[in-house]
mmCIF file of C-alpha atoms in Angstrom:
data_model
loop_
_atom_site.group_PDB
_atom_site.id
_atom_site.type_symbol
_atom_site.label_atom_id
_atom_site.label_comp_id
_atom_site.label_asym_id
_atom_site.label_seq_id
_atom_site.Cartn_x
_atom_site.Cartn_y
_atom_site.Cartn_z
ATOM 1 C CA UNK O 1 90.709 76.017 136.393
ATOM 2 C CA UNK O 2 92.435 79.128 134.917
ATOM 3 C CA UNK O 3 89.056 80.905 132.866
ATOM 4 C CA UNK O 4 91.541 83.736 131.967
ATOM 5 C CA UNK O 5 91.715 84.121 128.379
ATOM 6 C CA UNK O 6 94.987 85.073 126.798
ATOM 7 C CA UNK O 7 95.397 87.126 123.877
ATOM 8 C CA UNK O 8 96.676 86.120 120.488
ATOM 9 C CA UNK O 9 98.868 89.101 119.745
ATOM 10 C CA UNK O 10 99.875 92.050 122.736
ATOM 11 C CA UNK O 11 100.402 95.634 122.010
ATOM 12 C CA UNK O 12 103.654 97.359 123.159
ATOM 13 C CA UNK O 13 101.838 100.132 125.065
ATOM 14 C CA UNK O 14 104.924 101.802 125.628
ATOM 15 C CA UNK O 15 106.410 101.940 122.530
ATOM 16 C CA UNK O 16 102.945 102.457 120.646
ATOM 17 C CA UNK O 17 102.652 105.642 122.725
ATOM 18 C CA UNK O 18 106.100 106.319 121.721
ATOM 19 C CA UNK O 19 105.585 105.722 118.061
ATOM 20 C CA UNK O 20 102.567 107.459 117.930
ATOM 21 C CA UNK O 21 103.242 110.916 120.362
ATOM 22 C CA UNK O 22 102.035 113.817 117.640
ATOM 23 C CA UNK O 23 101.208 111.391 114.816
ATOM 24 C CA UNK O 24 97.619 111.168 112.782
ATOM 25 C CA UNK O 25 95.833 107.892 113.695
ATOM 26 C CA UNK O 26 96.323 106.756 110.035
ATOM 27 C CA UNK O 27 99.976 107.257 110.874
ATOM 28 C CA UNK O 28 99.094 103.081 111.695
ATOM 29 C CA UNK O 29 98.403 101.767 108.407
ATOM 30 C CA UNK O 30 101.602 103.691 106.576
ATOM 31 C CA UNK O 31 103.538 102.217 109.142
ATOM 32 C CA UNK O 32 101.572 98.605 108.456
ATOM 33 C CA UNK O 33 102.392 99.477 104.272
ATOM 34 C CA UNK O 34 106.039 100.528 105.350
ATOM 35 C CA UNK O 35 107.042 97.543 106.971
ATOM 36 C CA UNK O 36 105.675 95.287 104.209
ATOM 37 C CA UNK O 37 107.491 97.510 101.888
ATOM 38 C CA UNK O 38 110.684 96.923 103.915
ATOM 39 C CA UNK O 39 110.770 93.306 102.614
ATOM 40 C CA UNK O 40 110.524 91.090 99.276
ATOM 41 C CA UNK O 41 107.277 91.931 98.331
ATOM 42 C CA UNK O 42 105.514 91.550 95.316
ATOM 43 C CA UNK O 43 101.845 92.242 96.213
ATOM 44 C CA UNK O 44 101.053 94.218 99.169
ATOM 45 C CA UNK O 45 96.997 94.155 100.204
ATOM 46 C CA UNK O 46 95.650 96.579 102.632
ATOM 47 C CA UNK O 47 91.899 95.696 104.019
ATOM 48 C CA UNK O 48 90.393 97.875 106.523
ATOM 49 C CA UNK O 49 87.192 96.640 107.930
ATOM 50 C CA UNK O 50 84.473 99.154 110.102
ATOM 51 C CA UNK O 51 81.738 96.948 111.778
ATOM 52 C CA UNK O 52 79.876 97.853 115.010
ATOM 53 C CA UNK O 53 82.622 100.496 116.418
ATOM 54 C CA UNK O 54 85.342 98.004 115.708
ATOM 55 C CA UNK O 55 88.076 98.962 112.996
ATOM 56 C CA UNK O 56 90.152 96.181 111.675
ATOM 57 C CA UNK O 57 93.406 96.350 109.357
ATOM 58 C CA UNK O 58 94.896 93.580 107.654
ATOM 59 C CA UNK O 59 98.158 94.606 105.413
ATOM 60 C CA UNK O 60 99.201 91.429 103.302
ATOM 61 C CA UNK O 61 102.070 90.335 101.530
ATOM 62 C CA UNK O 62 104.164 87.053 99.725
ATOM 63 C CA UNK O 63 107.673 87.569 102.115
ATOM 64 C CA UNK O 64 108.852 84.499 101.273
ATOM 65 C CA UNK O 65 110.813 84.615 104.505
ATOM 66 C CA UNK O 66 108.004 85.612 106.731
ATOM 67 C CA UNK O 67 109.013 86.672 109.568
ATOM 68 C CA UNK O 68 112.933 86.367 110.696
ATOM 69 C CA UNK O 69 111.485 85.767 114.567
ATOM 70 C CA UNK O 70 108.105 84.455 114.868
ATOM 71 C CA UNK O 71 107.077 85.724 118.212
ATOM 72 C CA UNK O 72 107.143 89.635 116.825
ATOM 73 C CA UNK O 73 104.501 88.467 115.186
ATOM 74 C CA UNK O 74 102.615 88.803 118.207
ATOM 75 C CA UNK O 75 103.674 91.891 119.965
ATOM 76 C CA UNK O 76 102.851 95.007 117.629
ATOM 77 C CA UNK O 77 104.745 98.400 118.185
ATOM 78 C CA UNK O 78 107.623 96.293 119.974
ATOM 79 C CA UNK O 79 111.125 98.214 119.235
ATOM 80 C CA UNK O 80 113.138 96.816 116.753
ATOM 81 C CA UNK O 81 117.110 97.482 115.288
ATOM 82 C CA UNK O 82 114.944 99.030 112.301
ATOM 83 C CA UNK O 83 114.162 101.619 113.908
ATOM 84 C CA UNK O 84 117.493 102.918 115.119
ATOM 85 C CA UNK O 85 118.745 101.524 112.280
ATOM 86 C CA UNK O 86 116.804 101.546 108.863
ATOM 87 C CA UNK O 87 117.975 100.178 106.082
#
């Protein structure tokens, strides 16, 4: 029986230490706004949550084309062509 629970999203450690090197820690959440900003957005809601040592951001938003591959919706800080090559 495998007990070992997986996780429903994994951090790039690499390139979050790359993204981050220098940066403030709210450096995270413009970079949570930017992305939604890089789409079709109408709305764009930012919750940030601070229970019992544990922070929590949400950043929502109507893409009506969600996400062009699914699975980076799991890996945060993962590189992508937008960030050699931004539109």
């Amino acid at each position: 029986m495998n007990t070992k629970r997986k996780s429903w999203f994994e951090v790039d450690k690499d390139g979050l230490k790359a993204l981050q090197l220098g940066k403030p820690k709210s450096y995270i959440i413009r970079e949570l706004v930017a992305n939604a900003w890089d789409e079709n957005i109408a709305p764009c809601k930012i919750e940030t949550i601070h229970e019992n040592g544990i922070a929590t951001i949400s950043v929502e938003d109507d893409n009506p084309e969600g996400f062009r591959d699914l699975t980076d919706s799991y890996t945060i800080f993962k590189h992508t062509d937008k960030r050699s090559n931004p539109k």
